[in-house]
Coordinates of C-alpha atoms in Angstrom, one line a residue:
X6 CA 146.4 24.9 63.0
X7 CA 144.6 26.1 65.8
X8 CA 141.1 27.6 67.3
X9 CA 142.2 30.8 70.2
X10 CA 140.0 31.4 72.8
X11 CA 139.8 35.1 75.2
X12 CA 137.9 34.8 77.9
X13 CA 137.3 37.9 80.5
X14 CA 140.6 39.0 79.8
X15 CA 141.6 41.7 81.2
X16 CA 145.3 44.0 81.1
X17 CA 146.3 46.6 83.6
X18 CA 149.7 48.8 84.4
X19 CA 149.4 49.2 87.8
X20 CA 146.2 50.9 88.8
X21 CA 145.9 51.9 84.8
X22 CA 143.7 50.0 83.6
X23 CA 143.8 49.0 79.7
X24 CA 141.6 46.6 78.4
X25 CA 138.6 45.3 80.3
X26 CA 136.3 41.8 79.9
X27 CA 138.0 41.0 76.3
X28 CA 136.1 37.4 75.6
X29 CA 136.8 36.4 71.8
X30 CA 136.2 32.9 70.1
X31 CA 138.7 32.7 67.3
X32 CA 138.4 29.6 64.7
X33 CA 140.5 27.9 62.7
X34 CA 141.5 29.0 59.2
X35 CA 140.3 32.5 60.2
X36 CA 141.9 36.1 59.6
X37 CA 140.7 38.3 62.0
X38 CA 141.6 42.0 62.0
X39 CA 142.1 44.2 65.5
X40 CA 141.5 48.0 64.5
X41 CA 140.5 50.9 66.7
X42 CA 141.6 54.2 67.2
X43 CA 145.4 55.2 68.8
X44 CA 145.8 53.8 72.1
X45 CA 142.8 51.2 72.2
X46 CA 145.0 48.1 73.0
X47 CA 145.3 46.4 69.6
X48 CA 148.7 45.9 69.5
X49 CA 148.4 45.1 73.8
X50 CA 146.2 42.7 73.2
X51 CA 148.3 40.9 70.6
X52 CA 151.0 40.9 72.5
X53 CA 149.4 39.2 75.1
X54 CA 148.2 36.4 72.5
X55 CA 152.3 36.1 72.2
X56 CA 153.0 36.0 75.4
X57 CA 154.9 39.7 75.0
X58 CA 152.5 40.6 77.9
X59 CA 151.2 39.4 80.8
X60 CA 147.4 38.5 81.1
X61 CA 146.7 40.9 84.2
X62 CA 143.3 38.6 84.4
X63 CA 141.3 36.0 82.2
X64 CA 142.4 33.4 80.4
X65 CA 144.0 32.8 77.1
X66 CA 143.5 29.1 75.2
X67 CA 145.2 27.9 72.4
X68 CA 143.2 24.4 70.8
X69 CA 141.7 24.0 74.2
X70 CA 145.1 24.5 76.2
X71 CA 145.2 27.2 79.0
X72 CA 148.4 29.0 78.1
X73 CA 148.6 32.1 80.3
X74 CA 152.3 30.9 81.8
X75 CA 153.4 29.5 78.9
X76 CA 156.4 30.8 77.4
X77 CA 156.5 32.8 74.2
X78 CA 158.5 30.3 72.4
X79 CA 156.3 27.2 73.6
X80 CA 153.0 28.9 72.6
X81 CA 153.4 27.4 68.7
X82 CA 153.0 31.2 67.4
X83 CA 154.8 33.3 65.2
X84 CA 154.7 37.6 65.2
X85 CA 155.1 39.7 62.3
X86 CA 156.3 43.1 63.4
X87 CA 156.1 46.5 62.3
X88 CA 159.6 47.3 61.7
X89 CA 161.2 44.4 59.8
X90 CA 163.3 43.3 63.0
X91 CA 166.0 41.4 60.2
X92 CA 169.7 40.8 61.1
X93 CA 171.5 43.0 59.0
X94 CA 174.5 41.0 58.7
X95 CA 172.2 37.8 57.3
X96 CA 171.3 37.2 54.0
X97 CA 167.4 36.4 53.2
X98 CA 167.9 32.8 53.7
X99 CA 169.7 32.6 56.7
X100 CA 166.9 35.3 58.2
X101 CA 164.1 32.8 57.5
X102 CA 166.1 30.1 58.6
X103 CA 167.3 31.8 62.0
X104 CA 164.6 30.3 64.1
X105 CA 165.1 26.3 62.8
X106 CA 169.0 26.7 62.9
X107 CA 168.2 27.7 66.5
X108 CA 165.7 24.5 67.3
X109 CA 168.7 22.3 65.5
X110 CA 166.2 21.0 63.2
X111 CA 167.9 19.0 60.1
X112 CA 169.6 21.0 57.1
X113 CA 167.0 19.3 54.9
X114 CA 164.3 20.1 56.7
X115 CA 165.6 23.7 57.0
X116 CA 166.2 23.9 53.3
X117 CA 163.1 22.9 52.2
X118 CA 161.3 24.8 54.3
X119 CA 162.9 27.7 53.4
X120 CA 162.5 27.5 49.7
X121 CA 158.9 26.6 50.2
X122 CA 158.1 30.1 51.9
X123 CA 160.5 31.8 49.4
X124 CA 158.4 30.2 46.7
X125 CA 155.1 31.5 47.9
X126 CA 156.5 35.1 48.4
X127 CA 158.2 35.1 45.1
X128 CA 161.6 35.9 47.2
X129 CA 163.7 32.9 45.2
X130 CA 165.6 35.6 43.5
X131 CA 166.4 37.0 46.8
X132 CA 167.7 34.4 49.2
X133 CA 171.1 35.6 48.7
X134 CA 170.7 39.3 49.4
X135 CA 171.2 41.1 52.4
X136 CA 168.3 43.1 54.0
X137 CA 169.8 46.3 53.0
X138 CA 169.7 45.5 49.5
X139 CA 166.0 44.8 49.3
X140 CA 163.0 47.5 49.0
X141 CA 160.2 48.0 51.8
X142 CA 158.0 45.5 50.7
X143 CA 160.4 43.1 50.0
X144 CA 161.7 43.0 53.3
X145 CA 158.5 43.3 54.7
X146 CA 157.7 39.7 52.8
X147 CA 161.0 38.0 54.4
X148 CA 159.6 39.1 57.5
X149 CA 156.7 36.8 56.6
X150 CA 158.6 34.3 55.0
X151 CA 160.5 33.5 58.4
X152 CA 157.2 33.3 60.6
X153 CA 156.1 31.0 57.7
X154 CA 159.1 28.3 57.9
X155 CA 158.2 27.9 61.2
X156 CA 155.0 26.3 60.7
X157 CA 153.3 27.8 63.6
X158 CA 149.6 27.2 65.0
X159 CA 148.6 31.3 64.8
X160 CA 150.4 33.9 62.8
X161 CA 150.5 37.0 64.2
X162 CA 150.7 40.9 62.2
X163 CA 151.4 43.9 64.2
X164 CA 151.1 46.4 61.6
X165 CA 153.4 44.9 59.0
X166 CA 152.3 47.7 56.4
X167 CA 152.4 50.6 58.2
X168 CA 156.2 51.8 57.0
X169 CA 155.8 50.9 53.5
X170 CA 154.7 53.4 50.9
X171 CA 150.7 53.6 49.6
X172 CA 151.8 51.5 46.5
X173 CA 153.7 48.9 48.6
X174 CA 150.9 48.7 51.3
X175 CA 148.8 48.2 48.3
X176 CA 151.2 45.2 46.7
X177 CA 152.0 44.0 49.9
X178 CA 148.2 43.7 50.9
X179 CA 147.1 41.7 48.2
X180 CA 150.3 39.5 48.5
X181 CA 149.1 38.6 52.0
X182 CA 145.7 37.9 50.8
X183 CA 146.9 35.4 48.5
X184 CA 149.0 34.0 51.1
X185 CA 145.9 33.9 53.5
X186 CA 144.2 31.6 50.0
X187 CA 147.2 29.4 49.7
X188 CA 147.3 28.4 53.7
X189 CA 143.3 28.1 54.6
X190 CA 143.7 26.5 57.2
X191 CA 146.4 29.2 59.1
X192 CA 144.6 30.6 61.8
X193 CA 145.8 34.8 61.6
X194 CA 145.8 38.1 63.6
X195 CA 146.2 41.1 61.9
X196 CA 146.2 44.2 63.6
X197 CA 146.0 47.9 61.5
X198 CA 144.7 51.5 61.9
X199 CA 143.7 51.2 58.0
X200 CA 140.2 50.3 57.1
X201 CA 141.0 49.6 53.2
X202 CA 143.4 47.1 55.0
X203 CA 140.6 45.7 57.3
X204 CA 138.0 45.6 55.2
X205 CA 139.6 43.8 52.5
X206 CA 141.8 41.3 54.7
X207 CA 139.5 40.2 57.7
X208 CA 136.9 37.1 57.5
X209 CA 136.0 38.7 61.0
X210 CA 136.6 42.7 62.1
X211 CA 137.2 43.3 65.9
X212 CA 136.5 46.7 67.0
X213 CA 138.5 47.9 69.9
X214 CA 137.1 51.0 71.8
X215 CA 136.7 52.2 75.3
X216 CA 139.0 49.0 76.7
X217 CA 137.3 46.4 75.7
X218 CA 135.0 45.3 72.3
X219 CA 132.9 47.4 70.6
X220 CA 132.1 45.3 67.9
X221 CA 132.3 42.2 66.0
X222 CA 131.4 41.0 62.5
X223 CA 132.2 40.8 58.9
X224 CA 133.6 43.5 57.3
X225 CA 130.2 44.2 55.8
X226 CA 128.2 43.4 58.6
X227 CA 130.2 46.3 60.4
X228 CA 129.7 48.5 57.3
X229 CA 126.1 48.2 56.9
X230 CA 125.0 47.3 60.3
X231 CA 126.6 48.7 63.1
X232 CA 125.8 48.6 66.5
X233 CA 126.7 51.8 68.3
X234 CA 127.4 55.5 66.6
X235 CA 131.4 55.0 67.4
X236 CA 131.4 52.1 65.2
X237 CA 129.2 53.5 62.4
X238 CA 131.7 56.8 62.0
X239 CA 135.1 54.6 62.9
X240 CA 134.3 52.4 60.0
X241 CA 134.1 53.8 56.5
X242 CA 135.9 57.0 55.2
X243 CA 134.4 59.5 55.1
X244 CA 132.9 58.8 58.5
X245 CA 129.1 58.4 58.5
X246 CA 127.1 61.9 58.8
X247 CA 125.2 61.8 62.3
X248 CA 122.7 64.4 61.6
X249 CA 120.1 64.9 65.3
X250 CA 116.7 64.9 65.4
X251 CA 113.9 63.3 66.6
X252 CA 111.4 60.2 65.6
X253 CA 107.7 62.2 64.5
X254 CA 105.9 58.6 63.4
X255 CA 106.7 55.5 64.5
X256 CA 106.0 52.1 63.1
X257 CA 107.8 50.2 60.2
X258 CA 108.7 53.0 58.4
X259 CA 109.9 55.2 61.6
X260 CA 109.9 59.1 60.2
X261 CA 112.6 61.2 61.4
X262 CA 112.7 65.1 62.0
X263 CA 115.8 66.5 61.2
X264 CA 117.0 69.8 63.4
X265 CA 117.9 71.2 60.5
X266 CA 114.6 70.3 58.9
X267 CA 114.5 68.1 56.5
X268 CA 112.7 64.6 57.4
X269 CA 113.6 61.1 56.7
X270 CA 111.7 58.3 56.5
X271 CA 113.7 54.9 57.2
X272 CA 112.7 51.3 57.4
X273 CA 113.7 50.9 60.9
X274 CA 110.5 49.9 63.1
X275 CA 109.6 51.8 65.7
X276 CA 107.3 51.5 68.9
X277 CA 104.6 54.3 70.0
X278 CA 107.1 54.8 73.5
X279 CA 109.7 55.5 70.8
X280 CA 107.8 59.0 69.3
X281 CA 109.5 62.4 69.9
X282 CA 112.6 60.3 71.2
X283 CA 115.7 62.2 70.4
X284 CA 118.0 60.5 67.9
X285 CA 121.1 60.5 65.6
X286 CA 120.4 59.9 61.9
X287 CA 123.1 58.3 60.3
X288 CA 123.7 58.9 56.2
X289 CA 127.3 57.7 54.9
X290 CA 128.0 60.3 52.6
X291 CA 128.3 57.4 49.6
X292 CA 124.3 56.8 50.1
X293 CA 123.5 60.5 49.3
X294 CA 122.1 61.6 45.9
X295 CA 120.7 64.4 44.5
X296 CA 117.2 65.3 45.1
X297 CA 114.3 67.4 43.3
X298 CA 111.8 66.9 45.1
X299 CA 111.7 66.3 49.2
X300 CA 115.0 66.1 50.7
X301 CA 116.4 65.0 53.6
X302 CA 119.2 67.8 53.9
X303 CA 119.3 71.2 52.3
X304 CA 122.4 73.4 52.0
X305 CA 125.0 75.5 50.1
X306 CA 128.3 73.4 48.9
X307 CA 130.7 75.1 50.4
X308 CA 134.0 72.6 49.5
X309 CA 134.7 70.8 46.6
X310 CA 136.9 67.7 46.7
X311 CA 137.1 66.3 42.8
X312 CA 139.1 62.9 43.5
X313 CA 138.2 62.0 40.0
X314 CA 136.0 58.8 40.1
X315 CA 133.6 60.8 43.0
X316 CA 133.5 64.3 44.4
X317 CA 133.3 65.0 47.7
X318 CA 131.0 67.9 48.7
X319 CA 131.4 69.7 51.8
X320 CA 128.3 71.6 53.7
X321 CA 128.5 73.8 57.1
X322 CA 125.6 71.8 58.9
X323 CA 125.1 71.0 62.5
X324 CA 125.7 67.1 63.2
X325 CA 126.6 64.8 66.2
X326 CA 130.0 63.9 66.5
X327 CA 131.0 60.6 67.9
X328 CA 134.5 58.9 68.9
X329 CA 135.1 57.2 65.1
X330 CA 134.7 60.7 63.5
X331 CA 136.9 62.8 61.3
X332 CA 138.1 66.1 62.3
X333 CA 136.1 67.2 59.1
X334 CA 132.6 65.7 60.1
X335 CA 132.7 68.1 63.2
X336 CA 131.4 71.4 61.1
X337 CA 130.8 70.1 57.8
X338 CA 127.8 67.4 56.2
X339 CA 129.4 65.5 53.4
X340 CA 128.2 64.1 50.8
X341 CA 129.9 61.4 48.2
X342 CA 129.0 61.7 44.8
X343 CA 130.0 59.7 41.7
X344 CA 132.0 61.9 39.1
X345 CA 133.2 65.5 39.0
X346 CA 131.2 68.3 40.3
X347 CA 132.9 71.3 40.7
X348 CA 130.3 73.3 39.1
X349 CA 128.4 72.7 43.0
X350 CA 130.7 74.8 44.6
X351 CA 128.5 77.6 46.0
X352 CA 125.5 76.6 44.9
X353 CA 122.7 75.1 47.0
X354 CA 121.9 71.2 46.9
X355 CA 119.1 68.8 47.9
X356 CA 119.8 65.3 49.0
X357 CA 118.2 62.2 49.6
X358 CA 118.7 58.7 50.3
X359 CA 117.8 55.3 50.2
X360 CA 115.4 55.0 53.1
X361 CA 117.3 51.0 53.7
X362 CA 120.7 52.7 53.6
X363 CA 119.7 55.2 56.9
X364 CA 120.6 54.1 60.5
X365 CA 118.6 55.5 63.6
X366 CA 121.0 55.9 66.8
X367 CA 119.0 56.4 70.4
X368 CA 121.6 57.2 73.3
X369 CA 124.9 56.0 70.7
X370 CA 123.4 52.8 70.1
X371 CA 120.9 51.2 67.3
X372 CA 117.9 51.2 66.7
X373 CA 118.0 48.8 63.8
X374 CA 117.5 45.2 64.8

């Protein structure tokens, strides 16, 4: 397979300018998911990678080899597309074979290749159907199938979920999981705008924001430790509570006064330049619990959302909003608890948290190191 390297790529339309200084090391064997909000240039820069779009400026290599003017077809890639893209008047077989019958490769060859991907996608009962006789994910998988016959260097997936239903994006997902397990050494690009498919997919998570890279990382390393507030509420659901303050003692265990009061102490260090600097505090509502004694937040529940396993509480509080956030986070601190808890409708709560699960934001960025 293949190792893909971006470096100071840049795409424009015109004087509209897209995506800006994109320089990304892809290696072998690796998954990598694209995700940002509407309009960031995932799918733009994939294209690219295909040779769909034209590099406005930069360079693109594929295992060493410059291939900005290369052809599409010469590049040794195959694309997975949203909408199925199958010949209607084919039957499952002949779609997956389509692009060896075209390169005149030997009926053997073609054969074998074919049953081999039909194998692996548990489509043998299939080969004789026509598209329009299949479900979502089912043609969703022949998709797959015929980028698989052709043995390419990357494999490329423009949002191949996003038309099925939630229990077919669910089947689907882990199928391409156990795809990714069966080929380790496929090199893959997956682009979404779902985080359960991110997170549970990518070896590596690129953040797309602002035209260019906001982040990169593991799924957890994103989770836990982001580096800017647009990550921190763009990854995870709901988004991560920004709650504004200021830093009152500085040190190792840098103590945070809340504007609405409450004061959290963190394990984030701190220098003395650093006191009455004002900052974001940033809770994921999963890290709050319930609190007796000192809090960090006080307020009156004032929604209920019982989604049986957790409840999701709702309180009217002031917070910070960044980029990544949900229209929800605007007016309303949330909290995630575990179980049902309708009986906190109304009434008022203290809550806590772990003082290693808290993030300290200065100016959008970090302050963790």
């Amino acid at each position: 397979m293949a190792d893909l390297k971006l470096t100071d790529v840049v795409k424009s339309y015109g004087d509209v300018n897209v995506l800006n200084d994109i320089n990304l090391d892809i290696q072998t064997g690796e998954l990598i998911v694209f995700v940002g909000p509407s309009g960031c240039g995932k799918s733009t820069l994939l294209r690219m990678i295909a040779g769909l779009e034209k590099i406005t400026d930069g360079m693109l290599e594929i295992d060493g080899q410059v291939v900005n003017d290369v052809p599409p077809s010469q590049r040794g890639i195959a694309m997975v597309f949203q909408s199925y893209a199958l010949y209607p008047h084919m039957t499952v077989r002949d779609n997956m074979a389509f692009a060896l019958n075209i390169a005149k490769k030997p009926r053997a060859e073609i054969d074998a290749a074919v049953d081999h991907a039909a194998k692996a996608l548990q489509l043998e009962p299939y080969l004789d159907r026509l598209p329009k006789a299949l479900s979502g994910g089912q043609r969703q998988r022949v998709a797959i199938g015929r980028a698989i016959v052709r043995d390419p260097k990357v494999y490329l997936f423009d949002e191949p979920l996003s038309n099925l239903d939630a229990a077919l994006r669910v089947a689907t997902r882990i199928e391409i999981s156990q795809l990714k397990e069966a080929m380790p050494e496929s090199t893959m690009i997956y682009v979404t705008h779902d985080q359960v498919e991110a997170m549970t997919l990518a070896d590596r998570i690129v953040v797309l924001a602002n035209k260019g890279i906001a982040q990169v990382g593991s799924p957890l390393e994103l989770y836990e430790r982001p580096r800017t507030e647009f990550v921190a509420q763009f990854i995870g659901s709901p988004a991560m509570n920004l709650l504004p303050g200021k830093i009152t003692a500085t040190g190792d265990k840098t103590q945070v006064t809340l504007d609405a009061g409450g004061v959290a102490v963190t394990e984030i260090t701190t220098t003395e330049a650093d006191m009455g600097r004002v900052v974001n505090l940033g809770i994921r509502p999963e890290d709050f619990v319930l609190a007796e004694g000192d809090a960090i937040f006080e307020g009156a529940v004032e929604i209920v959302e019982a989604l049986g396993e957790v409840s999701l509480l709702y309180i009217p509080a002031k917070l910070s909003v960044g980029e990544g956030a949900d229209s929800a986070n605007q007016t309303h601190l949330i909290a995630k608890l575990p179980g049902i808890h309708g009986e906190l409708k109304g009434q008022s709560v203290r809550l806590t948290a772990d003082p290693s699960k808290l993030q300290i934001f200065a100016d959008g960025v970090t302050m963790r190191t």
